[in-house]
Amino acid sequence: MTYFSNLVAGEKAPKSVGFLGFDGVTTLDLTGPLEAFAAARNVAEGSEQACYETVLLGVTSKTFVASSGAMFKAQHTIRTAPSLDTIIIPGGSRLRNTDTSREIAEWLLDRAGSTRRIASVSTGIYPLAQSGLLDGRRVTTHWRHAQNVALSFRRLEVDNSGSFIKDDHFYTCGGGTAGIEMSLALIQEDYGPKIALGVARELVVNLRPPSNGESYFSPERYQPGAEERLAELPAFITSRLRANLSVEVLAERVCLCPRHFSRLFKQTFRSTPADFVELLRITEAARCLASQRLSIGGVADSVGFKSAEVFRRAFERRFGVTPRNFQKHLLENMQKGERNVRRSTKLARTKVRIP
């Protein structure tokens, strides 16, 4: 059960996620999680709704410059920040024992009671640890800073066994793509695996579990289900029309037995696998015929038909015309169009006087 499953329909408004920004912030630590939350969309009853409202917060001013040189402009500063469901603290080179870190720590202490979750990315852990909110908790950070964090904050249990760690309503993670992986876990916590997997595909990353100290976890809990795997098949089929695309091959692709695959495929696409593959092959064949570059036999071979005769019968069944007549009709229309253009051009020249 996800967090949102406990809410009534009228309360499913986008949740506000605040991202802290400051001079010297690590760009990926900020933009990776920001893009993940912004990409989360909930599609229901034919309409699409953003799952989160992302709010960029400047620590000292609305404008700040990342360590990469990129300049950002925030909607608010931390002094004018609205109510937030989740706070994300990205890492940056200026967070170790600085005024910026102390200012963030004080603000986090003030906000902790009214904020459902607080998460840090890489060295974003410094102000969070400085606030005392992590005392006695398991945490992680970028491997380069793990030893320093452990020595600087003795009440923390620093554990580098995972990409990110959840302890109560506090999340901490390493650097790089770990911030995105942690964000996906937060999205899954709120909306379940389907939406989280959609974001993971969009960002081309894996959905991973947190390192929670358990000796065993079930990997299948974090893998796409049969319906999600089926959604990838049209692109897979289109990219290899000449290959063997039998029911057995496609079923193996999505890790299902052929019988269950055929039933689920028809339920999803309103077509049998064979008809679906044939339609994609015929559609591509029609495009090839229009190009005039291949013979009928060449077109049949290029889209995976066993012979020109099998292709002809399938094409005629779909379009009510043979491939040769289809190609001939296209050529006649093209020639007719060219004649009309030449005639119009000639007529225009006779009407225009050239001084």
Coordinates of C-alpha atoms in Angstrom, one line a residue:
M1 CA 0.0 0.0 0.0
T2 CA 1.4 3.4 -1.0
Y3 CA 1.1 6.7 0.9
F4 CA -1.5 8.0 -1.5
S5 CA -3.7 4.9 -1.3
N6 CA -4.6 6.1 2.2
L7 CA -6.0 9.4 0.9
V8 CA -9.4 10.2 -0.4
A9 CA -9.8 11.3 -4.0
G10 CA -10.1 15.0 -3.3
E11 CA -6.7 15.0 -1.4
K12 CA -4.6 13.6 -4.2
A13 CA -3.1 16.9 -5.1
P14 CA 0.5 17.1 -6.3
K15 CA 2.9 17.0 -3.3
S16 CA 5.4 19.9 -3.0
V17 CA 9.1 18.8 -3.1
G18 CA 11.7 21.5 -2.2
F19 CA 15.2 21.4 -3.7
L20 CA 17.8 23.5 -2.0
G21 CA 20.2 25.5 -4.2
F22 CA 23.4 27.5 -3.3
D23 CA 26.6 28.7 -4.9
G24 CA 28.8 25.7 -5.6
V25 CA 26.0 23.1 -5.7
T26 CA 26.8 19.9 -7.6
T27 CA 24.7 20.2 -10.8
L28 CA 23.8 16.5 -11.1
D29 CA 23.0 16.2 -7.4
L30 CA 20.4 18.9 -7.9
T31 CA 19.1 18.3 -11.5
G32 CA 19.0 14.5 -11.3
P33 CA 16.4 14.3 -8.5
L34 CA 14.6 17.4 -9.8
E35 CA 14.1 15.8 -13.3
A36 CA 13.0 12.5 -11.7
F37 CA 10.2 14.2 -9.6
A38 CA 9.2 16.4 -12.5
A39 CA 8.8 13.4 -14.8
A40 CA 6.4 11.6 -12.5
R41 CA 3.0 11.7 -14.1
N42 CA -0.3 10.0 -13.0
V43 CA -2.6 9.1 -15.8
A44 CA -6.2 8.3 -14.7
E45 CA -9.5 8.4 -16.5
G46 CA -7.9 9.8 -19.7
S47 CA -6.2 12.8 -18.0
E48 CA -2.6 13.3 -17.0
Q49 CA -1.6 15.0 -13.7
A50 CA 1.8 15.9 -12.3
C51 CA 2.5 13.8 -9.2
Y52 CA 4.7 16.5 -7.7
E53 CA 5.1 20.3 -7.6
T54 CA 8.8 20.9 -7.7
V55 CA 10.0 24.1 -5.9
L56 CA 13.6 25.4 -6.2
L57 CA 14.8 27.2 -3.1
G58 CA 17.8 29.5 -2.9
V59 CA 19.6 29.3 0.5
T60 CA 20.9 32.9 0.5
S61 CA 19.4 34.3 -2.7
K62 CA 17.1 33.3 -5.6
T63 CA 20.1 33.3 -8.0
F64 CA 22.9 30.9 -7.5
V65 CA 25.8 29.3 -9.6
A66 CA 26.6 25.6 -9.6
S67 CA 30.1 24.3 -9.4
S68 CA 29.8 23.5 -13.2
G69 CA 29.2 27.2 -13.9
A70 CA 25.5 26.8 -14.6
M71 CA 23.3 29.6 -13.2
F72 CA 19.9 28.9 -11.6
K73 CA 17.1 31.1 -10.5
A74 CA 14.9 29.8 -7.7
Q75 CA 11.2 30.5 -7.1
H76 CA 11.8 31.2 -3.4
T77 CA 14.5 31.5 -0.8
I78 CA 14.4 29.3 2.3
R79 CA 13.1 32.3 4.2
T80 CA 10.0 32.5 1.9
A81 CA 9.6 28.8 1.3
P82 CA 6.0 27.4 1.2
S83 CA 4.9 24.3 3.1
L84 CA 6.8 21.3 1.7
D85 CA 6.0 17.5 1.7
T86 CA 9.7 16.5 1.0
I87 CA 13.0 18.4 1.1
I88 CA 16.0 17.4 -1.0
I89 CA 19.5 18.7 -0.1
P90 CA 21.9 18.3 -2.9
G91 CA 25.7 18.1 -2.4
G92 CA 28.2 20.7 -3.1
S93 CA 31.9 21.6 -2.3
R94 CA 30.9 24.5 0.0
L95 CA 28.9 22.4 2.5
R96 CA 31.6 21.2 4.8
N97 CA 31.7 23.5 7.9
T98 CA 30.5 26.7 6.2
D99 CA 28.0 29.4 7.0
T100 CA 25.8 27.9 4.2
S101 CA 25.8 24.5 5.9
R102 CA 24.9 26.1 9.3
E103 CA 22.1 28.1 7.7
I104 CA 20.6 25.1 6.1
A105 CA 20.9 23.1 9.3
E106 CA 19.0 25.7 11.3
W107 CA 16.3 25.9 8.6
L108 CA 16.0 22.1 8.6
L109 CA 15.5 22.0 12.4
D110 CA 12.7 24.5 12.0
R111 CA 11.0 22.6 9.2
A112 CA 11.5 19.0 10.4
G113 CA 8.3 18.9 12.4
S114 CA 6.1 19.9 9.4
T115 CA 7.9 18.0 6.7
R116 CA 7.1 14.4 5.9
R117 CA 10.5 13.4 4.4
I118 CA 14.0 14.9 4.3
A119 CA 16.7 13.5 1.9
S120 CA 20.3 14.4 1.2
V121 CA 22.4 13.7 -1.8
S122 CA 26.2 13.1 -1.4
T123 CA 27.7 15.9 0.7
G124 CA 24.2 17.3 1.3
I125 CA 24.4 15.1 4.4
Y126 CA 26.7 17.7 6.1
P127 CA 24.0 20.2 7.0
L128 CA 21.5 17.5 7.7
A129 CA 23.9 15.8 10.1
Q130 CA 24.8 19.2 11.6
S131 CA 21.2 19.7 12.5
G132 CA 21.2 16.6 14.8
L133 CA 18.3 15.1 13.0
L134 CA 20.3 12.1 11.9
D135 CA 21.8 11.2 15.3
G136 CA 21.6 7.5 15.9
R137 CA 20.5 6.7 12.3
R138 CA 22.0 4.7 9.5
V139 CA 23.2 6.9 6.7
T140 CA 25.3 6.9 3.6
T141 CA 27.1 9.4 1.4
H142 CA 29.5 9.6 -1.5
W143 CA 32.3 7.1 -0.8
R144 CA 34.9 9.8 -1.0
H145 CA 33.4 11.6 2.0
A146 CA 32.2 8.6 4.0
Q147 CA 35.2 8.5 6.4
N148 CA 35.1 12.2 7.0
V149 CA 31.4 12.1 7.8
A150 CA 31.9 9.2 10.2
L151 CA 34.7 11.1 12.0
S152 CA 32.9 14.4 12.1
F153 CA 29.5 13.1 13.3
R154 CA 30.2 10.3 15.8
R155 CA 26.5 9.7 16.5
L156 CA 25.8 8.6 12.9
E157 CA 26.1 5.0 11.7
V158 CA 27.7 5.5 8.3
D159 CA 27.1 2.5 6.0
N160 CA 28.4 2.4 2.4
S161 CA 26.7 -0.9 1.5
G162 CA 24.0 0.6 -0.7
S163 CA 23.3 3.4 -3.2
F164 CA 20.9 5.0 -0.7
I165 CA 19.5 4.3 2.8
K166 CA 16.2 5.0 4.4
D167 CA 15.9 5.4 8.1
D168 CA 12.4 6.4 9.2
H169 CA 11.5 9.5 7.2
F170 CA 15.2 10.4 6.4
Y171 CA 16.9 9.3 3.2
T172 CA 20.6 9.7 2.4
C173 CA 22.5 8.6 -0.7
G174 CA 25.8 8.7 -2.5
G175 CA 26.6 11.0 -5.4
G176 CA 26.1 10.7 -9.2
T177 CA 23.1 8.7 -10.3
A178 CA 22.4 7.6 -6.7
G179 CA 20.3 10.8 -6.2
I180 CA 18.1 9.7 -9.1
E181 CA 17.8 6.1 -7.7
M182 CA 16.8 7.5 -4.3
S183 CA 14.2 9.8 -6.0
L184 CA 12.7 6.8 -7.8
A185 CA 12.4 5.1 -4.4
L186 CA 10.5 8.1 -3.0
I187 CA 8.2 8.1 -6.0
Q188 CA 7.5 4.4 -5.6
E189 CA 6.8 5.0 -1.9
D190 CA 4.1 7.5 -2.9
Y191 CA 2.6 6.1 -6.1
G192 CA 3.7 2.5 -6.4
P193 CA 6.1 0.7 -8.9
K194 CA 4.2 1.5 -12.1
I195 CA 4.8 5.3 -12.1
A196 CA 8.3 4.8 -10.7
L197 CA 9.1 2.4 -13.5
G198 CA 7.8 4.9 -16.1
V199 CA 10.1 7.6 -14.7
A200 CA 13.0 5.1 -14.6
R201 CA 12.5 4.2 -18.3
E202 CA 12.3 7.9 -19.2
L203 CA 15.6 8.6 -17.5
V204 CA 17.2 5.3 -18.6
V205 CA 18.1 4.1 -15.1
N206 CA 17.2 1.1 -12.9
L207 CA 14.7 1.0 -10.1
R208 CA 16.7 -0.1 -7.1
P209 CA 15.7 -1.0 -3.5
P210 CA 17.2 1.0 -0.5
S211 CA 20.0 -0.6 1.5
N212 CA 17.9 -1.2 4.7
G213 CA 20.2 -3.6 6.5
E214 CA 18.2 -6.7 5.7
S215 CA 20.1 -9.9 4.9
Y216 CA 17.8 -10.7 2.0
F217 CA 15.5 -8.9 -0.3
S218 CA 13.4 -10.2 -3.2
P219 CA 14.7 -8.8 -6.5
E220 CA 11.5 -9.5 -8.4
R221 CA 9.8 -6.8 -6.2
Y222 CA 11.8 -4.2 -8.0
Q223 CA 11.5 -5.5 -11.6
P224 CA 8.9 -4.6 -14.2
G225 CA 5.8 -6.7 -14.4
A226 CA 4.4 -8.6 -17.4
E227 CA 2.3 -5.6 -18.6
E228 CA 5.3 -3.2 -18.4
R229 CA 7.4 -5.7 -20.4
L230 CA 4.7 -6.1 -23.0
A231 CA 4.7 -2.3 -23.5
E232 CA 8.2 -2.5 -24.9
L233 CA 7.4 -5.1 -27.6
P234 CA 6.2 -2.8 -30.4
A235 CA 9.5 -1.0 -30.5
F236 CA 11.3 -4.4 -30.2
I237 CA 9.3 -5.8 -33.1
T238 CA 9.7 -2.7 -35.4
S239 CA 13.4 -2.7 -35.0
R240 CA 13.9 -6.3 -36.2
L241 CA 11.1 -7.1 -38.7
R242 CA 13.3 -9.4 -40.7
A243 CA 14.0 -11.6 -37.6
N244 CA 12.0 -14.6 -36.3
L245 CA 9.1 -13.0 -34.4
S246 CA 7.2 -16.1 -33.6
V247 CA 5.0 -16.4 -30.4
E248 CA 7.7 -18.4 -28.8
V249 CA 10.4 -15.8 -29.5
L250 CA 8.3 -12.9 -28.2
A251 CA 7.1 -14.8 -25.2
E252 CA 10.7 -15.6 -24.2
R253 CA 11.5 -11.9 -24.7
V254 CA 9.0 -10.9 -21.9
C255 CA 9.7 -14.0 -19.8
L256 CA 6.3 -15.6 -20.1
C257 CA 5.1 -19.0 -21.4
P258 CA 3.7 -18.8 -24.9
R259 CA 0.1 -19.6 -23.8
H260 CA 0.0 -17.0 -21.1
F261 CA 1.8 -14.5 -23.4
S262 CA -0.7 -14.9 -26.2
R263 CA -3.6 -14.4 -23.9
L264 CA -2.1 -11.3 -22.2
F265 CA -0.9 -9.9 -25.6
K266 CA -4.4 -10.1 -27.0
Q267 CA -5.9 -8.5 -23.9
T268 CA -3.4 -5.6 -24.1
F269 CA -3.2 -4.9 -27.9
R270 CA -6.6 -6.2 -29.0
S271 CA -4.8 -8.4 -31.5
T272 CA -3.1 -11.7 -31.7
P273 CA 0.8 -11.6 -31.8
A274 CA 0.8 -12.9 -35.4
D275 CA -1.7 -10.3 -36.7
F276 CA 0.2 -7.6 -34.8
V277 CA 3.5 -8.5 -36.3
E278 CA 2.0 -8.9 -39.8
L279 CA 0.4 -5.4 -39.6
L280 CA 3.7 -3.8 -38.7
R281 CA 5.5 -5.7 -41.5
I282 CA 2.8 -4.7 -44.1
T283 CA 2.9 -1.0 -42.9
E284 CA 6.7 -0.9 -43.3
A285 CA 6.3 -2.7 -46.7
A286 CA 3.9 0.0 -47.9
R287 CA 6.4 2.7 -47.0
C288 CA 9.2 0.8 -48.9
L289 CA 7.0 0.4 -52.0
A290 CA 6.4 4.1 -52.0
S291 CA 10.1 4.7 -52.2
Q292 CA 10.4 2.8 -55.5
R293 CA 13.9 1.6 -54.6
L294 CA 13.1 -2.1 -54.1
S295 CA 11.4 -4.8 -56.1
I296 CA 8.4 -6.6 -54.7
G297 CA 10.6 -9.6 -53.7
G298 CA 13.1 -7.2 -52.2
V299 CA 10.4 -5.5 -50.1
A300 CA 9.0 -8.8 -49.0
D301 CA 12.5 -10.0 -47.8
S302 CA 13.3 -6.6 -46.1
V303 CA 10.3 -6.9 -43.8
G304 CA 10.5 -10.6 -42.9
F305 CA 8.1 -12.4 -45.2
K306 CA 9.2 -15.9 -46.2
S307 CA 8.4 -15.3 -49.9
A308 CA 7.0 -12.8 -52.3
E309 CA 3.9 -14.8 -52.7
V310 CA 3.2 -14.9 -48.9
F311 CA 3.8 -11.1 -48.9
R312 CA 1.4 -10.6 -51.8
R313 CA -1.4 -12.5 -50.2
A314 CA -1.0 -10.7 -46.8
F315 CA -0.8 -7.3 -48.5
E316 CA -3.9 -7.9 -50.6
R317 CA -5.8 -9.1 -47.6
R318 CA -4.9 -6.0 -45.7
F319 CA -5.3 -3.3 -48.4
G320 CA -7.5 -5.0 -51.0
V321 CA -4.9 -4.5 -53.8
T322 CA -1.7 -6.3 -54.8
P323 CA 1.7 -4.8 -53.9
R324 CA 2.5 -4.3 -57.7
N325 CA -0.8 -2.5 -58.3
F326 CA -0.3 -0.4 -55.2
Q327 CA 3.2 0.6 -56.4
K328 CA 1.9 1.3 -59.9
H329 CA -0.9 3.5 -58.5
L330 CA 1.6 5.4 -56.4
L331 CA 3.8 5.9 -59.5
E332 CA 0.9 7.1 -61.6
N333 CA -0.1 9.6 -58.9
M334 CA 3.4 10.9 -58.7
Q335 CA 3.7 11.3 -62.5
K336 CA 0.3 13.0 -62.6
G337 CA 1.4 15.4 -59.9
E338 CA 4.6 16.2 -61.7
R339 CA 2.6 16.9 -65.0
N340 CA 0.3 19.2 -63.1
V341 CA 3.2 21.1 -61.6
R342 CA 4.8 21.6 -65.1
R343 CA 1.5 22.7 -66.6
S344 CA 0.9 25.2 -63.7
T345 CA 4.4 26.6 -64.1
K346 CA 4.1 27.0 -67.9
L347 CA 0.7 28.7 -67.4
A348 CA 2.2 31.1 -64.8
R349 CA 5.0 32.1 -67.2
T350 CA 2.6 33.0 -70.0
K351 CA 0.6 35.3 -67.7
V352 CA 3.6 37.1 -66.2
R353 CA 5.3 39.8 -68.3
I354 CA 9.0 40.0 -67.9
P355 CA 10.1 43.7 -68.5

